[in-house]
CSV table of C-alpha atoms in Angstrom, one decimal:
chain,number,residue,atom,x,y,z
E,83,MET,CA,-8.9,-38.5,-11.5
E,84,THR,CA,-9.7,-37.2,-15.3
E,85,ASP,CA,-7.0,-35.1,-16.6
E,86,GLN,CA,-9.6,-32.4,-16.4
E,87,PRO,CA,-10.0,-29.8,-13.8
E,88,VAL,CA,-14.2,-29.3,-12.3
E,89,ILE,CA,-12.9,-25.8,-12.4
E,90,ALA,CA,-11.2,-24.7,-15.3
E,91,GLY,CA,-8.3,-21.5,-14.8
E,92,PHE,CA,-6.9,-19.8,-11.9
E,93,PHE,CA,-8.8,-21.1,-8.9
E,94,PRO,CA,-6.5,-22.7,-6.4
E,95,ASP,CA,-6.8,-24.1,-2.9
E,96,PRO,CA,-10.7,-25.3,-2.9
E,97,SER,CA,-12.7,-25.4,0.3
E,98,ILE,CA,-16.0,-27.2,0.1
E,99,CYS,CA,-19.0,-27.1,1.9
E,100,ARG,CA,-23.3,-28.6,1.8
E,101,VAL,CA,-25.7,-27.8,2.6
E,102,GLY,CA,-28.6,-30.2,2.0
E,103,ASP,CA,-27.9,-31.3,-2.0
E,104,THR,CA,-25.9,-28.1,-3.0
E,105,TYR,CA,-22.5,-27.7,-2.7
E,106,TYR,CA,-20.3,-24.3,-2.3
E,107,LEU,CA,-17.1,-23.8,-3.3
E,108,VAL,CA,-14.1,-20.9,-2.5
E,109,ASN,CA,-11.1,-20.4,-4.0
E,110,SER,CA,-7.7,-18.4,-3.1
E,111,SER,CA,-7.7,-15.2,-5.3
E,112,PHE,CA,-4.3,-13.3,-4.3
E,113,GLU,CA,-3.7,-10.0,-5.7
E,114,TYR,CA,-6.9,-9.8,-7.4
E,115,LEU,CA,-10.3,-8.0,-6.5
E,116,PRO,CA,-13.1,-8.7,-5.6
E,117,GLY,CA,-11.6,-11.7,-4.0
E,118,VAL,CA,-12.2,-15.2,-2.9
E,119,PRO,CA,-14.5,-16.4,-5.5
E,120,VAL,CA,-18.4,-18.5,-4.5
E,121,HIS,CA,-19.0,-21.1,-6.8
E,122,THR,CA,-22.1,-23.6,-6.5
E,123,SER,CA,-23.4,-27.0,-7.4
E,124,THR,CA,-25.5,-29.3,-7.3
E,125,ASP,CA,-23.7,-32.5,-8.7
E,126,LEU,CA,-19.8,-31.5,-8.2
E,127,VAL,CA,-19.3,-31.6,-11.7
E,128,ASN,CA,-20.8,-29.2,-13.1
E,129,TRP,CA,-20.1,-25.6,-11.1
E,130,THR,CA,-21.5,-21.8,-11.5
E,131,GLN,CA,-20.3,-18.9,-10.1
E,132,ILE,CA,-22.5,-17.0,-7.7
E,133,GLY,CA,-20.4,-13.9,-6.7
E,134,ASN,CA,-17.2,-13.1,-4.8
E,135,ALA,CA,-17.1,-12.8,-0.9
E,136,LEU,CA,-15.0,-9.7,-1.1
E,137,THR,CA,-16.5,-6.9,-2.9
E,138,ARG,CA,-16.0,-3.5,-0.9
E,139,PRO,CA,-12.9,-2.2,0.9
E,140,GLU,CA,-14.4,-2.1,4.3
E,141,GLN,CA,-13.4,-5.9,3.9
E,142,VAL,CA,-10.2,-5.7,2.3
E,143,ALA,CA,-8.5,-2.4,1.1
E,144,GLU,CA,-7.1,-2.2,-2.3
E,145,HIS,CA,-3.5,-2.3,-2.0
E,146,ASP,CA,-0.5,-1.9,-4.7
E,147,GLY,CA,-1.0,-5.2,-6.0
E,148,TYR,CA,1.7,-7.1,-5.6
E,149,GLY,CA,2.0,-10.4,-7.9
E,150,SER,CA,0.8,-13.3,-5.7
E,151,ALA,CA,0.1,-11.6,-2.2
E,152,GLY,CA,-3.3,-11.0,-1.0
E,153,ILE,CA,-5.9,-13.5,-0.3
E,154,PHE,CA,-4.9,-16.7,0.5
E,155,ALA,CA,-6.5,-20.5,1.0
E,156,PRO,CA,-10.1,-19.3,2.9
E,157,THR,CA,-12.1,-22.6,4.0
E,158,ILE,CA,-15.8,-22.0,3.3
E,159,ARG,CA,-18.5,-23.9,6.2
E,160,HIS,CA,-21.9,-24.3,7.2
E,161,HIS,CA,-22.8,-23.8,11.1
E,162,GLU,CA,-26.6,-23.5,11.9
E,163,GLY,CA,-27.8,-21.9,9.1
E,164,THR,CA,-24.8,-19.4,8.3
E,165,PHE,CA,-22.3,-19.3,6.6
E,166,TRP,CA,-18.8,-18.7,7.6
E,167,ILE,CA,-15.4,-18.0,5.6
E,168,ILE,CA,-11.9,-17.7,7.1
E,169,GLY,CA,-8.9,-17.0,5.2
E,170,THR,CA,-5.8,-15.1,5.1
E,171,ASN,CA,-5.2,-11.6,3.6
E,172,VAL,CA,-0.9,-11.7,3.9
E,173,ASN,CA,-1.0,-7.9,3.5
E,174,ASP,CA,-2.4,-7.5,6.8
E,175,ILE,CA,0.1,-10.3,8.5
E,176,PRO,CA,3.1,-7.0,8.8
E,177,LEU,CA,-0.1,-5.0,10.6
E,178,GLY,CA,-0.6,-8.0,13.0
E,179,ARG,CA,-4.6,-8.7,12.0
E,180,GLY,CA,-4.5,-12.3,11.7
E,181,HIS,CA,-6.8,-14.2,9.9
E,182,PHE,CA,-10.0,-12.8,9.0
E,183,LEU,CA,-13.5,-14.0,9.5
E,184,ILE,CA,-16.7,-13.5,7.6
E,185,HIS,CA,-20.1,-14.5,7.6
E,186,ALA,CA,-23.8,-14.7,5.4
E,187,GLN,CA,-26.8,-16.2,4.9
E,188,ASP,CA,-26.7,-16.4,1.2
E,189,PRO,CA,-23.3,-16.9,-0.1
E,190,ALA,CA,-23.6,-15.2,-2.9
E,191,GLY,CA,-23.4,-12.4,-1.0
E,192,PRO,CA,-23.8,-10.3,0.9
E,193,TRP,CA,-21.0,-11.1,3.3
E,194,SER,CA,-20.1,-9.3,6.7
E,195,ASP,CA,-17.2,-7.1,7.1
E,196,PRO,CA,-14.3,-9.2,8.5
E,197,ILE,CA,-13.7,-10.2,12.1
E,198,TYR,CA,-10.0,-10.4,12.7
E,199,VAL,CA,-8.2,-13.5,14.8
E,200,PRO,CA,-4.7,-10.6,15.4
E,201,GLU,CA,-3.5,-14.0,17.5
E,202,ALA,CA,-3.1,-17.0,15.2
E,203,ILE,CA,-0.3,-15.3,12.6
E,204,GLY,CA,0.0,-17.8,9.2
E,205,ILE,CA,-2.1,-18.9,6.8
E,206,ASP,CA,-4.1,-21.4,5.6
E,207,PRO,CA,-6.9,-21.2,8.4
E,208,ASP,CA,-9.6,-24.0,8.5
E,209,ILE,CA,-12.8,-23.2,11.0
E,210,VAL,CA,-15.0,-26.4,12.7
E,211,TRP,CA,-17.6,-26.6,15.6
E,212,ASN,CA,-16.6,-29.3,18.3
E,213,GLU,CA,-19.5,-31.4,19.9
E,214,SER,CA,-20.8,-28.8,22.3
E,215,GLY,CA,-20.5,-25.6,20.0
E,216,THR,CA,-17.4,-24.2,20.2
E,217,ALA,CA,-15.2,-22.7,17.0
E,218,TYR,CA,-11.8,-23.7,16.4
E,219,VAL,CA,-9.8,-22.1,13.9
E,220,THR,CA,-6.7,-24.0,12.8
E,221,TRP,CA,-3.7,-22.7,11.1
E,222,CYS,CA,-0.4,-23.2,10.0
E,223,SER,CA,1.8,-21.0,11.5
E,224,LEU,CA,4.6,-18.5,10.2
E,225,ASN,CA,6.0,-18.7,14.0
E,226,PRO,CA,9.5,-20.1,13.9
E,227,ALA,CA,9.3,-20.5,17.6
E,228,GLU,CA,5.7,-22.1,17.6
E,229,PRO,CA,5.9,-24.2,13.8
E,230,GLY,CA,3.6,-26.7,12.8
E,231,ILE,CA,0.2,-26.8,12.7
E,232,ARG,CA,-1.6,-25.0,15.8
E,233,SER,CA,-5.5,-24.8,16.7
E,234,ALA,CA,-7.1,-23.1,19.5
E,235,PRO,CA,-10.7,-22.3,20.3
E,236,VAL,CA,-12.1,-18.9,19.5
E,237,ASP,CA,-15.0,-16.5,20.0
E,238,THR,CA,-16.4,-16.0,16.4
E,239,THR,CA,-18.2,-12.4,17.8
E,240,THR,CA,-14.5,-10.4,18.6
E,241,GLY,CA,-11.7,-13.0,17.4
E,242,THR,CA,-10.3,-13.6,20.6
E,243,LEU,CA,-8.5,-17.5,21.2
E,244,LEU,CA,-10.4,-18.7,24.4
E,245,ALA,CA,-7.0,-20.8,25.2
E,246,PRO,CA,-3.9,-20.8,24.2
E,247,ALA,CA,-2.9,-22.2,21.1
E,248,GLN,CA,-1.5,-25.9,20.8
E,249,GLN,CA,0.8,-27.9,18.2
E,250,LEU,CA,-1.9,-30.6,16.6
E,251,TRP,CA,0.8,-32.1,14.1
E,252,SER,CA,3.7,-31.1,12.2
E,253,GLY,CA,3.1,-33.7,9.0
E,254,THR,CA,5.0,-36.4,7.8
E,255,GLY,CA,8.6,-34.5,7.1
E,256,LEU,CA,7.6,-33.5,4.1
E,257,SER,CA,8.0,-29.8,3.4
E,258,PHE,CA,5.6,-27.3,4.0
E,259,PRO,CA,3.2,-28.6,6.4
E,260,GLU,CA,-0.2,-26.4,5.0
E,261,GLY,CA,-3.7,-26.1,4.7
E,262,PRO,CA,-4.8,-27.8,7.1
E,263,HIS,CA,-8.5,-28.9,7.8
E,264,LEU,CA,-10.2,-30.8,10.9
E,265,TYR,CA,-13.3,-33.3,11.1
E,266,ARG,CA,-15.4,-34.6,13.1
E,267,ILE,CA,-16.4,-38.3,12.1
E,268,ASP,CA,-17.5,-41.3,13.3
E,269,GLY,CA,-15.9,-40.3,17.3
E,270,TRP,CA,-12.3,-38.8,15.4
E,271,TRP,CA,-10.9,-36.0,14.8
E,272,TYR,CA,-9.4,-36.3,11.2
E,273,LEU,CA,-6.7,-33.6,10.5
E,274,LEU,CA,-6.1,-33.2,6.9
E,275,LEU,CA,-2.9,-31.5,5.2
E,276,ALA,CA,-0.8,-30.6,2.5
E,277,GLU,CA,2.4,-31.3,2.4
E,278,GLY,CA,5.8,-31.0,0.0
E,279,GLY,CA,5.1,-27.9,-1.4
E,280,THR,CA,2.5,-26.5,-4.2
E,281,GLU,CA,5.0,-27.7,-6.8
E,282,ARG,CA,5.5,-31.1,-8.1
E,283,GLY,CA,6.1,-32.5,-4.6
E,284,HIS,CA,2.5,-31.5,-3.7
E,285,ALA,CA,0.9,-34.2,-1.2
E,286,VAL,CA,-2.1,-35.0,0.8
E,287,THR,CA,-1.5,-36.4,4.2
E,288,ILE,CA,-4.0,-37.0,6.8
E,289,ALA,CA,-3.6,-38.2,10.9
E,290,ARG,CA,-6.9,-38.4,13.2
E,291,ALA,CA,-7.0,-38.0,17.5
E,292,ARG,CA,-9.9,-39.5,19.7
E,293,LYS,CA,-9.9,-35.5,21.3
E,294,ILE,CA,-9.1,-32.2,18.9
E,295,GLU,CA,-6.1,-31.3,21.3
E,296,GLY,CA,-4.3,-35.0,19.8
E,297,PRO,CA,-2.0,-36.5,20.1
E,298,TYR,CA,-2.6,-37.2,16.5
E,299,GLU,CA,-1.8,-40.5,14.3
E,300,ALA,CA,-0.7,-40.2,10.5
E,301,ALA,CA,-2.5,-43.0,8.8
E,302,PRO,CA,-0.3,-45.6,7.8
E,303,SER,CA,-0.6,-45.1,3.8
E,304,ASN,CA,0.3,-41.0,3.4
E,305,PRO,CA,0.2,-39.5,1.4
E,306,ILE,CA,-3.8,-40.7,0.0
E,307,LEU,CA,-2.6,-38.6,-2.8
E,308,SER,CA,-0.2,-37.2,-4.8
E,309,HIS,CA,1.6,-37.4,-8.4
E,310,ARG,CA,4.5,-36.6,-7.5
E,311,SER,CA,7.0,-38.8,-10.0
E,312,LEU,CA,4.0,-40.0,-11.9
E,313,PRO,CA,3.7,-40.0,-15.5
E,314,HIS,CA,0.3,-38.2,-15.2
E,315,PRO,CA,-1.4,-35.2,-17.2
E,316,VAL,CA,-1.8,-33.5,-13.5
E,317,GLN,CA,0.6,-32.8,-11.2
E,318,ASN,CA,1.3,-31.1,-8.2
E,319,THR,CA,-2.0,-32.3,-6.5
E,320,GLY,CA,-3.0,-31.4,-3.3
E,321,HIS,CA,-4.6,-29.2,-0.7
E,322,ALA,CA,-8.0,-31.0,-0.7
E,323,ASP,CA,-11.3,-30.9,1.4
E,324,LEU,CA,-13.5,-33.2,2.3
E,325,VAL,CA,-17.1,-33.2,1.9
E,326,GLN,CA,-19.5,-35.8,3.0
E,327,LEU,CA,-22.7,-36.2,0.0
E,328,ALA,CA,-26.2,-36.3,0.7
E,329,ASP,CA,-26.4,-40.2,0.5
E,330,GLY,CA,-23.6,-40.3,2.8
E,331,ASN,CA,-20.9,-41.2,0.4
E,332,TRP,CA,-17.5,-38.9,0.0
E,333,ALA,CA,-15.3,-36.9,-2.0
E,334,ALA,CA,-12.9,-34.5,-2.1
E,335,VAL,CA,-11.5,-31.6,-4.0
E,336,HIS,CA,-7.8,-30.0,-4.2
E,337,LEU,CA,-5.6,-28.6,-6.9
E,338,GLY,CA,-4.0,-29.5,-9.8
E,339,VAL,CA,-2.0,-28.0,-12.8
E,340,ARG,CA,-1.8,-29.3,-16.6
E,341,PRO,CA,1.7,-28.8,-17.5
E,342,ARG,CA,3.0,-28.7,-21.3
E,343,GLY,CA,6.2,-28.1,-23.5
E,344,GLN,CA,9.3,-29.6,-22.7
E,345,THR,CA,11.0,-30.4,-19.5
E,346,PRO,CA,9.7,-29.0,-16.5
E,347,GLY,CA,6.8,-28.8,-18.2
E,348,PHE,CA,5.0,-25.4,-17.9
E,349,HIS,CA,1.7,-24.7,-16.5
E,350,VAL,CA,0.2,-20.9,-17.3
E,351,ASN,CA,-3.7,-21.2,-16.5
E,352,GLY,CA,-2.8,-21.4,-12.8
E,353,ARG,CA,-3.5,-23.8,-9.9
E,354,GLU,CA,-7.1,-25.1,-10.7
E,355,THR,CA,-9.5,-27.3,-9.0
E,356,PHE,CA,-10.0,-31.0,-9.7
E,357,LEU,CA,-12.6,-33.5,-8.3
E,358,VAL,CA,-11.4,-37.3,-6.4
E,359,GLY,CA,-14.4,-39.8,-4.7
E,360,VAL,CA,-13.7,-41.0,-1.4
E,361,ASP,CA,-14.1,-44.2,0.5
E,362,TRP,CA,-13.0,-45.2,3.8
E,363,ALA,CA,-10.9,-48.5,4.7
E,364,ASP,CA,-10.1,-49.2,8.4
E,365,GLY,CA,-11.0,-45.9,9.8
E,366,TRP,CA,-9.3,-44.0,7.3
E,367,PRO,CA,-10.1,-41.9,3.6
E,368,VAL,CA,-8.7,-43.9,0.2
E,369,VAL,CA,-9.0,-41.9,-2.8
E,370,ASP,CA,-10.7,-43.2,-5.7
E,371,ASP,CA,-9.5,-40.7,-8.8
E,372,SER,CA,-11.7,-42.8,-11.6
E,373,ARG,CA,-15.1,-42.3,-9.8
E,374,TYR,CA,-15.9,-38.5,-11.6
E,375,THR,CA,-15.2,-37.8,-15.3
E,376,ALA,CA,-15.6,-33.8,-16.2
E,377,SER,CA,-18.5,-32.7,-18.4
E,378,SER,CA,-17.8,-30.7,-21.0
E,379,ILE,CA,-18.8,-27.1,-21.1
E,380,ASP,CA,-18.4,-24.1,-23.4
E,381,ARG,CA,-17.2,-21.3,-21.6
E,382,THR,CA,-17.6,-19.0,-24.7
E,383,PHE,CA,-18.6,-15.7,-23.6
E,384,GLU,CA,-19.0,-12.2,-24.8
E,385,ASP,CA,-19.4,-9.4,-22.8
E,386,ARG,CA,-20.9,-5.9,-24.3
E,387,PHE,CA,-21.3,-4.4,-20.3
E,388,ASP,CA,-24.7,-4.0,-20.9
E,389,ASP,CA,-25.5,-4.6,-17.5
E,390,ALA,CA,-25.3,-2.2,-14.7
E,391,LEU,CA,-23.4,-4.5,-12.4
E,392,LEU,CA,-20.8,-6.3,-13.6
E,393,ASN,CA,-20.3,-10.1,-14.0
E,394,PRO,CA,-18.2,-11.9,-11.5
E,395,ARG,CA,-15.8,-13.4,-13.8
E,396,TRP,CA,-14.0,-9.3,-14.0
E,397,LEU,CA,-11.7,-8.2,-11.7
E,398,GLY,CA,-9.1,-5.8,-10.5
E,399,VAL,CA,-5.4,-6.0,-9.8
E,400,GLY,CA,-5.4,-5.1,-6.3
E,401,ARG,CA,-8.4,-2.3,-7.1
E,402,TYR,CA,-12.7,-3.1,-7.8
E,403,PRO,CA,-13.4,-2.3,-10.9
E,404,THR,CA,-15.7,0.1,-9.7
E,405,SER,CA,-13.2,2.3,-8.9
E,406,PHE,CA,-11.9,2.8,-12.1
E,407,THR,CA,-15.4,1.8,-14.6
E,408,ARG,CA,-18.6,3.6,-14.7
E,409,PRO,CA,-21.0,2.8,-17.4
E,410,SER,CA,-21.0,4.9,-20.7
E,411,PRO,CA,-24.5,6.5,-21.4
E,412,GLU,CA,-24.1,5.3,-25.2
E,413,ALA,CA,-23.6,2.1,-23.7
E,414,GLY,CA,-20.7,-0.2,-23.0
E,415,LEU,CA,-18.4,1.0,-19.8
E,416,LEU,CA,-15.4,3.5,-19.5
E,417,VAL,CA,-12.4,2.8,-18.0
E,418,GLU,CA,-10.4,5.0,-16.3
E,419,THR,CA,-7.0,6.0,-15.2
E,420,GLU,CA,-7.5,7.3,-12.1
E,421,ALA,CA,-5.4,7.6,-9.5
E,422,GLY,CA,-4.9,5.3,-6.7
E,423,GLN,CA,-3.6,2.0,-5.9
E,424,GLY,CA,-3.1,-1.2,-7.4
E,425,ARG,CA,-3.5,-1.7,-11.3
E,426,ALA,CA,-6.6,-0.5,-12.8
E,427,LEU,CA,-6.5,-3.8,-15.2
E,428,LEU,CA,-10.3,-5.2,-16.4
E,429,CYS,CA,-9.2,-8.8,-16.4
E,430,SER,CA,-10.7,-12.3,-16.5
E,431,ARG,CA,-9.0,-15.7,-15.8
E,432,ALA,CA,-8.3,-17.8,-18.8
E,433,THR,CA,-9.8,-21.5,-18.6
E,434,ASP,CA,-8.4,-22.7,-21.6
E,435,ASN,CA,-5.3,-24.7,-23.4
E,436,VAL,CA,-6.5,-23.1,-26.5
E,437,TRP,CA,-8.5,-20.0,-26.8
E,438,THR,CA,-9.2,-16.4,-28.7
E,439,ALA,CA,-10.0,-13.4,-27.0
E,440,THR,CA,-10.6,-9.9,-28.4
E,441,THR,CA,-11.7,-6.5,-27.5
E,442,SER,CA,-12.7,-3.4,-29.2
E,443,PHE,CA,-12.4,0.3,-27.6
E,444,THR,CA,-12.2,3.4,-29.0
E,445,ALA,CA,-9.1,5.9,-27.2
E,446,ASP,CA,-10.9,9.6,-28.5
E,447,LYS,CA,-9.8,10.8,-24.8
E,448,GLY,CA,-6.7,8.3,-24.1
E,449,SER,CA,-4.8,5.5,-25.0
E,450,GLY,CA,-5.3,1.8,-24.1
E,451,ARG,CA,-4.2,-1.6,-23.8
E,452,PHE,CA,-5.5,-5.4,-24.0
E,453,LEU,CA,-3.2,-8.0,-22.9
E,454,LEU,CA,-2.5,-10.8,-21.3
E,455,ARG,CA,-1.0,-11.5,-17.5
E,456,LEU,CA,1.0,-13.8,-15.3
E,457,ASP,CA,1.8,-10.3,-13.1
E,458,ASP,CA,3.4,-7.0,-13.7
E,459,ARG,CA,6.7,-8.2,-15.0
E,460,HIS,CA,5.6,-10.7,-17.5
E,461,TRP,CA,3.0,-10.2,-20.0
E,462,TYR,CA,2.2,-10.0,-23.5
E,463,GLY,CA,-0.3,-6.8,-25.5
E,464,LEU,CA,-1.4,-4.3,-27.8
E,465,THR,CA,-1.7,-0.6,-26.9
E,466,TYR,CA,-4.6,1.8,-29.4
E,467,ASP,CA,-3.5,5.2,-28.7
E,468,GLY,CA,-6.7,6.2,-31.3
E,469,ALA,CA,-4.6,6.0,-33.9
E,470,THR,CA,-1.7,3.5,-34.1
E,471,VAL,CA,-1.7,-0.2,-32.5
E,472,THR,CA,1.8,-1.4,-30.5
E,473,ALA,CA,2.3,-4.9,-30.1
E,474,ALA,CA,5.1,-5.9,-27.4
E,475,VAL,CA,5.8,-8.2,-24.3
E,476,THR,CA,7.8,-7.6,-21.6
E,477,ILE,CA,9.5,-10.7,-19.6
E,478,GLY,CA,11.2,-9.9,-16.4
E,479,PRO,CA,13.1,-6.2,-16.5
E,480,PHE,CA,13.1,-6.5,-20.6
E,481,GLU,CA,10.3,-4.7,-22.7
E,482,HIS,CA,10.5,-4.9,-26.2
E,483,THR,CA,7.9,-3.4,-28.9
E,484,ILE,CA,7.3,-5.9,-31.5
E,485,GLY,CA,6.0,-3.9,-34.3
E,486,THR,CA,3.1,-0.8,-34.8
E,487,TRP,CA,0.4,-0.9,-37.5
E,488,THR,CA,-2.2,1.5,-38.3
E,489,PRO,CA,-5.9,0.8,-38.8
E,490,ALA,CA,-7.5,2.7,-41.5
E,491,ASN,CA,-8.6,6.3,-40.6
E,492,GLY,CA,-11.8,6.3,-38.1
E,493,THR,CA,-11.7,3.2,-37.4
E,494,ALA,CA,-11.2,1.0,-34.1
E,495,PRO,CA,-9.5,-1.7,-34.5
E,496,VAL,CA,-10.5,-4.7,-33.0
E,497,LEU,CA,-7.1,-6.3,-30.9
E,498,ARG,CA,-7.0,-10.0,-30.4
E,499,ILE,CA,-5.0,-12.1,-28.4
E,500,SER,CA,-4.6,-16.1,-28.8
E,501,ALA,CA,-3.2,-18.8,-27.4
E,502,GLN,CA,-2.2,-21.4,-29.6
E,503,THR,CA,-1.3,-25.0,-29.9
E,504,ALA,CA,2.3,-25.1,-29.2
E,505,GLN,CA,4.6,-26.1,-32.5
E,506,VAL,CA,5.9,-29.6,-32.6
E,507,LEU,CA,9.8,-30.6,-33.5
E,508,PRO,CA,10.3,-33.8,-35.5
E,509,HIS,CA,11.1,-35.9,-32.5
E,510,GLY,CA,7.1,-35.4,-31.2
E,511,VAL,CA,7.9,-32.3,-28.4
E,512,SER,CA,6.9,-29.1,-28.2
E,513,LEU,CA,9.2,-27.2,-26.6
E,514,GLU,CA,6.5,-24.5,-24.9
E,515,PRO,CA,3.2,-24.7,-23.7
E,516,ASP,CA,1.6,-22.8,-26.2
E,517,LEU,CA,2.2,-19.6,-28.8
E,518,ILE,CA,0.4,-16.1,-27.7
E,519,GLU,CA,-0.6,-14.6,-31.1
E,520,LEU,CA,-1.0,-10.5,-31.0
E,521,ALA,CA,-2.8,-9.5,-34.2
E,522,ALA,CA,-5.2,-6.4,-35.0
E,523,SER,CA,-8.0,-5.8,-37.4
E,524,ASP,CA,-10.0,-3.2,-39.4
E,525,THR,CA,-12.3,-2.9,-42.3
E,526,ASP,CA,-9.5,-4.0,-44.6
E,527,GLY,CA,-8.3,-6.8,-42.5
E,528,GLU,CA,-5.9,-8.2,-40.5
E,529,HIS,CA,-2.4,-7.4,-39.1
E,530,VAL,CA,-0.7,-10.8,-37.4
E,531,PHE,CA,2.4,-9.3,-35.0
E,532,GLY,CA,3.6,-12.8,-34.4
E,533,ALA,CA,3.4,-15.7,-32.2
E,534,PHE,CA,5.4,-15.8,-29.1
E,535,ASP,CA,6.1,-18.3,-26.6
E,536,GLY,CA,4.2,-18.8,-24.0
E,537,ARG,CA,6.5,-20.0,-21.6
E,538,TYR,CA,7.6,-16.3,-20.2
E,539,LEU,CA,4.0,-16.8,-19.1
E,540,SER,CA,4.2,-19.3,-16.9
E,541,THR,CA,4.5,-20.0,-12.9
E,542,GLU,CA,7.7,-22.1,-13.4
E,543,VAL,CA,9.2,-19.1,-14.9
E,544,ALA,CA,7.9,-16.1,-13.4
E,545,GLY,CA,7.2,-17.7,-10.5
E,546,GLY,CA,4.2,-17.2,-8.1
E,547,PHE,CA,1.1,-18.7,-7.2
E,548,THR,CA,-1.3,-17.6,-9.8
E,549,GLY,CA,-2.7,-17.7,-13.5
E,550,ARG,CA,-3.1,-16.1,-16.6
E,551,VAL,CA,-5.9,-13.3,-17.0
E,552,PHE,CA,-6.6,-11.5,-19.5
E,553,GLY,CA,-8.2,-7.7,-19.9
E,554,VAL,CA,-7.9,-4.3,-20.8
E,555,GLU,CA,-6.8,-1.2,-18.9
E,556,ALA,CA,-6.5,2.6,-19.7
E,557,LEU,CA,-2.9,3.8,-19.5
E,558,THR,CA,-4.1,7.5,-20.0
E,559,GLY,CA,-6.9,9.4,-19.8
E,560,GLU,CA,-10.1,7.5,-20.9
E,561,ILE,CA,-11.3,4.5,-22.6
E,562,HIS,CA,-14.7,3.6,-23.9
E,563,LEU,CA,-14.5,0.0,-24.0
E,564,HIS,CA,-17.5,-1.8,-26.3
E,565,SER,CA,-16.9,-5.6,-26.1
E,566,VAL,CA,-14.8,-8.3,-24.9
E,567,THR,CA,-14.8,-11.5,-26.1
E,568,TYR,CA,-13.6,-15.0,-25.3
E,569,THR,CA,-13.8,-18.3,-27.2
E,570,PRO,CA,-12.1,-21.9,-26.5
E,571,THR,CA,-11.2,-23.1,-30.4
E,572,HIS,CA,-11.6,-26.2,-28.7
E,573,THR,CA,-14.0,-27.3,-26.6
E,574,VAL,CA,-12.3,-29.6,-23.5
E,575,SER,CA,-14.0,-31.9,-20.6
E,576,ASP,CA,-13.8,-29.7,-17.5
E,577,THR,CA,-16.9,-28.2,-16.4
E,578,THR,CA,-16.9,-24.4,-15.4
E,579,GLU,CA,-20.5,-23.1,-15.9
E,580,PRO,CA,-20.2,-19.9,-17.9
E,581,ALA,CA,-22.2,-17.4,-16.4
E,582,ALA,CA,-24.8,-16.1,-18.2
């Protein structure tokens, strides 16, 4: 395996399908809206985001944006000319809705309103069709009375189960068997799982049966993929999905992280999407982690918000950006503090190890903030109220003001956040994964507030399933956003193609 992802940044729980010579991939999006990013590729290595599947309140209602809630582990499949996505909105579980099922003719959208599967309560659903065309939904049960991986035929027009659910397999005995995917291959039904938890013990296991209902026998070489206890720069490997290539060969996408800093290591950009080759031996898949090499892509962008539609990279926290932004008649974007659920933060994923992001906005009718966020309790940011720039860091319950600075009169400052290389101690160890520098500049020069430990914006400290995002929010009134730029300091070997 390359040590670089094919889709870098907070793009976890990948699921993939192929139509002809083109591949389509979706990921979890958790509290961020629009949800379920959709990427496409023709070579499995270079990917372009073509949209998001959940783009309107009829599909997912705006919500309070609780960290790492929202949309879990969707699966994408293509069947008889139609694309299908099945996923879980964990905010809906208390409402008894079960998994949601949407479909589209074009994976770029629009996608349909959801059909719910209320009898299937759990996470990480999969959908597959048997030889007679009956759809089966398979999921990780959250019902203690019915544990393990369960499956049942389903009516895709109503969400009604057509027979009682049956338990298929509980995995190899590792913790948290989840992320099931079923495949019909050479007369066998194969059930692929994630086990061991999505931390350092993460692993991919597989079993097979002659009938979809089982019984399932485990592969003798399980786990077929794991980096647990190995000195590999990519860790937490798991939650895979198989795909057959047009030439008959096989591959798999899976999630992983790139931890840095002193033990236990800190991953900051989230769980990312990686790619491996797959061979078959004695009827079982064998992972070839050296088959693919991620190509070099520069993900630099500058957005001046000249288009009527926002680029699909832009997200809100439990809110759709269209609910709190609108084009300005004078170019740029107006960002408002209009009341509503969630957090009206216009944000995008950080995708590189070392990078710089800047923004410029005027605050004649309010105040705004430029920040780097892991969740609402872990962020570093710069606030501008039309007169003064204030730097602050928030770590858990503590919000600390670093300092203030006044730009030249009449000048809207450029605010800068940079993820920089960590300090290396004399014995060659970096304590932190990186340093986050906060700065602001005007026509007279730049004021640097300082560089702060990146560990506190990592999952190992804050918990959860997401990664860093950076963005702009209005704190009071309305701000006029002129631009946001993102520039990797060093182009790394990954392959997320920047959107135009």
